[in-house]
mmCIF file of C-alpha atoms in Angstrom:
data_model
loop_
_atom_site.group_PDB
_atom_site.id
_atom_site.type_symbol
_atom_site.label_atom_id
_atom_site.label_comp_id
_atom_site.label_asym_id
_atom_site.label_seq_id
_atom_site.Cartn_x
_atom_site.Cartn_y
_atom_site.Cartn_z
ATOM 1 C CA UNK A 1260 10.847 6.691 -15.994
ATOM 2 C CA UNK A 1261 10.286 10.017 -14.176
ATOM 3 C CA UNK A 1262 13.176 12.201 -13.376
ATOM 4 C CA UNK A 1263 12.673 14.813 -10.444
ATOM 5 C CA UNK A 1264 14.006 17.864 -9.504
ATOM 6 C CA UNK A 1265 13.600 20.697 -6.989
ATOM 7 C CA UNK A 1266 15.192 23.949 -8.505
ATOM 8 C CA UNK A 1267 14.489 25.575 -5.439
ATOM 9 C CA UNK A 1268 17.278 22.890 -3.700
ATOM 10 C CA UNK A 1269 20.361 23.572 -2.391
ATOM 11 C CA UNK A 1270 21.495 20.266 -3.808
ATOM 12 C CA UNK A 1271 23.056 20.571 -7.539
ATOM 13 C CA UNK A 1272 20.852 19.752 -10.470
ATOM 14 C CA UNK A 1273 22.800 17.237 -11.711
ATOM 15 C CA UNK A 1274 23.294 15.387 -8.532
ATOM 16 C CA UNK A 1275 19.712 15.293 -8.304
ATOM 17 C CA UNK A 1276 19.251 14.226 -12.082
ATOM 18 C CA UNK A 1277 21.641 11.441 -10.899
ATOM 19 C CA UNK A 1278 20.408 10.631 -7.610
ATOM 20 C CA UNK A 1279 16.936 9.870 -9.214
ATOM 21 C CA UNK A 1280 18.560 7.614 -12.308
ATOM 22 C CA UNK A 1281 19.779 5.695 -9.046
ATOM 23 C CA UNK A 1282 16.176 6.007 -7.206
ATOM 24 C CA UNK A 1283 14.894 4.406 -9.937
ATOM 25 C CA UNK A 1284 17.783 1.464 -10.378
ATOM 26 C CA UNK A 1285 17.313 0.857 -6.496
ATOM 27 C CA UNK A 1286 13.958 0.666 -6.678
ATOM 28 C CA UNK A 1287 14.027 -2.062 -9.903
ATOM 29 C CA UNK A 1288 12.338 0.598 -12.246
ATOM 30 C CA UNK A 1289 15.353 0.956 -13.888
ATOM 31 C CA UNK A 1290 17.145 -2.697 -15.298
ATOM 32 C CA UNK A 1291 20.088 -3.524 -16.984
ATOM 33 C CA UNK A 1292 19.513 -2.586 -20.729
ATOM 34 C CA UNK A 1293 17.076 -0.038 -20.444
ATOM 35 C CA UNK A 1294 17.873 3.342 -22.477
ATOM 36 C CA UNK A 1295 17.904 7.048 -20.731
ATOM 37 C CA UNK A 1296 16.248 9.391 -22.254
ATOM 38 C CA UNK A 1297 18.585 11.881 -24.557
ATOM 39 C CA UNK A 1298 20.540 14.036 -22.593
ATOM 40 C CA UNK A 1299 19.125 16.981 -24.942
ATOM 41 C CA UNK A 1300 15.020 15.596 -24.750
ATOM 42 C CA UNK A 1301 15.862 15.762 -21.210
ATOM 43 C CA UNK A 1302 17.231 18.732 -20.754
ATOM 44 C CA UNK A 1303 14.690 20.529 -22.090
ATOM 45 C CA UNK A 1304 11.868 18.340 -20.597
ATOM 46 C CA UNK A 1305 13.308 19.179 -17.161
ATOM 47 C CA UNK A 1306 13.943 23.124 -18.417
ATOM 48 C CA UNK A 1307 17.624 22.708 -17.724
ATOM 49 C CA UNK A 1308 21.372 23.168 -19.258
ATOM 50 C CA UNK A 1309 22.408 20.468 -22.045
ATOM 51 C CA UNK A 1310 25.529 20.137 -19.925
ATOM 52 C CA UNK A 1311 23.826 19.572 -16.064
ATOM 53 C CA UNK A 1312 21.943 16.442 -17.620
ATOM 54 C CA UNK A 1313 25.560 15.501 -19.312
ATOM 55 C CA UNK A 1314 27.346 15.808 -16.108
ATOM 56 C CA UNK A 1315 24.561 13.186 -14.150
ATOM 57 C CA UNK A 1316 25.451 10.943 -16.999
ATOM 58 C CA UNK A 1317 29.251 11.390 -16.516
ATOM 59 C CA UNK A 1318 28.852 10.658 -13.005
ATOM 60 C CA UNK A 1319 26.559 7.845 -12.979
ATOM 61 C CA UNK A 1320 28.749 6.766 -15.769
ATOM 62 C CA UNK A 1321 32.018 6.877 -13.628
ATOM 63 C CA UNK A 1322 30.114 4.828 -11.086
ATOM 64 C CA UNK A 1323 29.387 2.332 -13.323
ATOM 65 C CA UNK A 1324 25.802 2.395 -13.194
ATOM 66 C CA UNK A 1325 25.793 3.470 -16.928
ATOM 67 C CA UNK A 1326 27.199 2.852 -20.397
ATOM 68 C CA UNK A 1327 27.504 6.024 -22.693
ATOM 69 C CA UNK A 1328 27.478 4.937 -25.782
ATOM 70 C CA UNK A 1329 27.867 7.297 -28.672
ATOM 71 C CA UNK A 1330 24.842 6.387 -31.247
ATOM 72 C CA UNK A 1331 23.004 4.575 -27.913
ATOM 73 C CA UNK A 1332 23.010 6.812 -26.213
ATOM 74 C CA UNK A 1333 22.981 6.106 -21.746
ATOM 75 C CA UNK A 1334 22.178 2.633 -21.279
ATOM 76 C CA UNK A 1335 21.670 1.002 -17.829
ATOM 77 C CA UNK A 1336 25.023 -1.037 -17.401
ATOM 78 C CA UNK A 1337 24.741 -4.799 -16.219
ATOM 79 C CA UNK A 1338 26.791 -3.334 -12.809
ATOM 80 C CA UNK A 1339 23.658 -2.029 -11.608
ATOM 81 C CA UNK A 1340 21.846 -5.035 -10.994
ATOM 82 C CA UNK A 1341 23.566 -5.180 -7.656
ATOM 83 C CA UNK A 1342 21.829 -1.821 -6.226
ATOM 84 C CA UNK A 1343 18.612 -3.645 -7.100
ATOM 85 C CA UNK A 1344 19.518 -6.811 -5.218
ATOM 86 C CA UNK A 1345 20.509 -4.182 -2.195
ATOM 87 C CA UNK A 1346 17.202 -2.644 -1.801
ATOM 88 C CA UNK A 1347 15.874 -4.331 1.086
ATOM 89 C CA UNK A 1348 19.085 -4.393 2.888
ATOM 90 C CA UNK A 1349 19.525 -0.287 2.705
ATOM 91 C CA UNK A 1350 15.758 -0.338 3.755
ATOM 92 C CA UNK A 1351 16.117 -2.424 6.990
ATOM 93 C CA UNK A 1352 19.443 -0.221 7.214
ATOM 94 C CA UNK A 1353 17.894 2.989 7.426
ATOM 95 C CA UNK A 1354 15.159 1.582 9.478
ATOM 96 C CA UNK A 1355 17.419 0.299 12.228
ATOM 97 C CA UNK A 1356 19.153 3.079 12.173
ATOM 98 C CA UNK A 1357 15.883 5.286 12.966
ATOM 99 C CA UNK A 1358 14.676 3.214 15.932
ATOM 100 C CA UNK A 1359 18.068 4.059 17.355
ATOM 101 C CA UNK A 1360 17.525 7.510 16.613
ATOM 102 C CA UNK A 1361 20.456 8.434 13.860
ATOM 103 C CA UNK A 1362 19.208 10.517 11.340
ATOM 104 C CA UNK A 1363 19.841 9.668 7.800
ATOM 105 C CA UNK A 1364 22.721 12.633 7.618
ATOM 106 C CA UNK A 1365 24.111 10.931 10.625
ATOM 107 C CA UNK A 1366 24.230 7.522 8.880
ATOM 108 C CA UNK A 1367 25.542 8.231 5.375
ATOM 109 C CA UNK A 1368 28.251 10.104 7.261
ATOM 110 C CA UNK A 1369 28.869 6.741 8.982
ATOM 111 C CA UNK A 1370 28.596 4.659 5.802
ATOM 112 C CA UNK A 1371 31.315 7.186 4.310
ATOM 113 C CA UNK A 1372 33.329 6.944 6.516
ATOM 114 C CA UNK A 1373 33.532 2.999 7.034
ATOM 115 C CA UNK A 1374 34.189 2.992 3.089
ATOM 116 C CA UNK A 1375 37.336 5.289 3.599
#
């Protein structure tokens, strides 16, 4: 498992710490039962605050992609195997939405919005 960052981003570091967690579960890398790495190891493999890599946890935790588990540490929760199954349904998503010219920014905003 490979977690990426851009410090340079405008994006938060934990959002991207989470958003790659969830890369990785869309893309099947990621399964139900597999560990995360310590949120300290982490931190300083990625050269970043103790508390950003806690916060991704906490929020991929409140979205139920995650168990936190004290002496286990983050473990892939059995509610992500769903965002695996969706993979090729975002895919054709995205790629529909492209021939009819919406940008991505332009379709999240539309997926957001339907889910309001």
């Amino acid at each position: 498992m490979l977690i990426r960052i851009d410090p340079d981003s405008a994006r938060p570091l934990f959002d991207q710490v989470a958003a790659s967690v969830r890369s990785d579960v869309l893309a099947g890398r990621l399964v139900p039962g597999d560990r995360l790495p310590a949120a300290r190891e982490l931190a300083e493999a990625l050269e970043i605050n103790l508390h950003t890599v806690l916060r991704a946890y906490q929020q991929l935790r409140d979205e139920g992609l995650i168990d936190l588990r004290r002496g286990r540490g983050a473990v892939v929760s059995a509610a992500a195997s769903p965002l695996a199954e969706l993979s090729q349904d975002i895919a054709a998503l995205v790629a529909r939405a492209a021939s009819l010219g919406l940008s991505a920014s332009t379709l999240a905003a539309l997926i957001k919005e339907t889910d309001s």
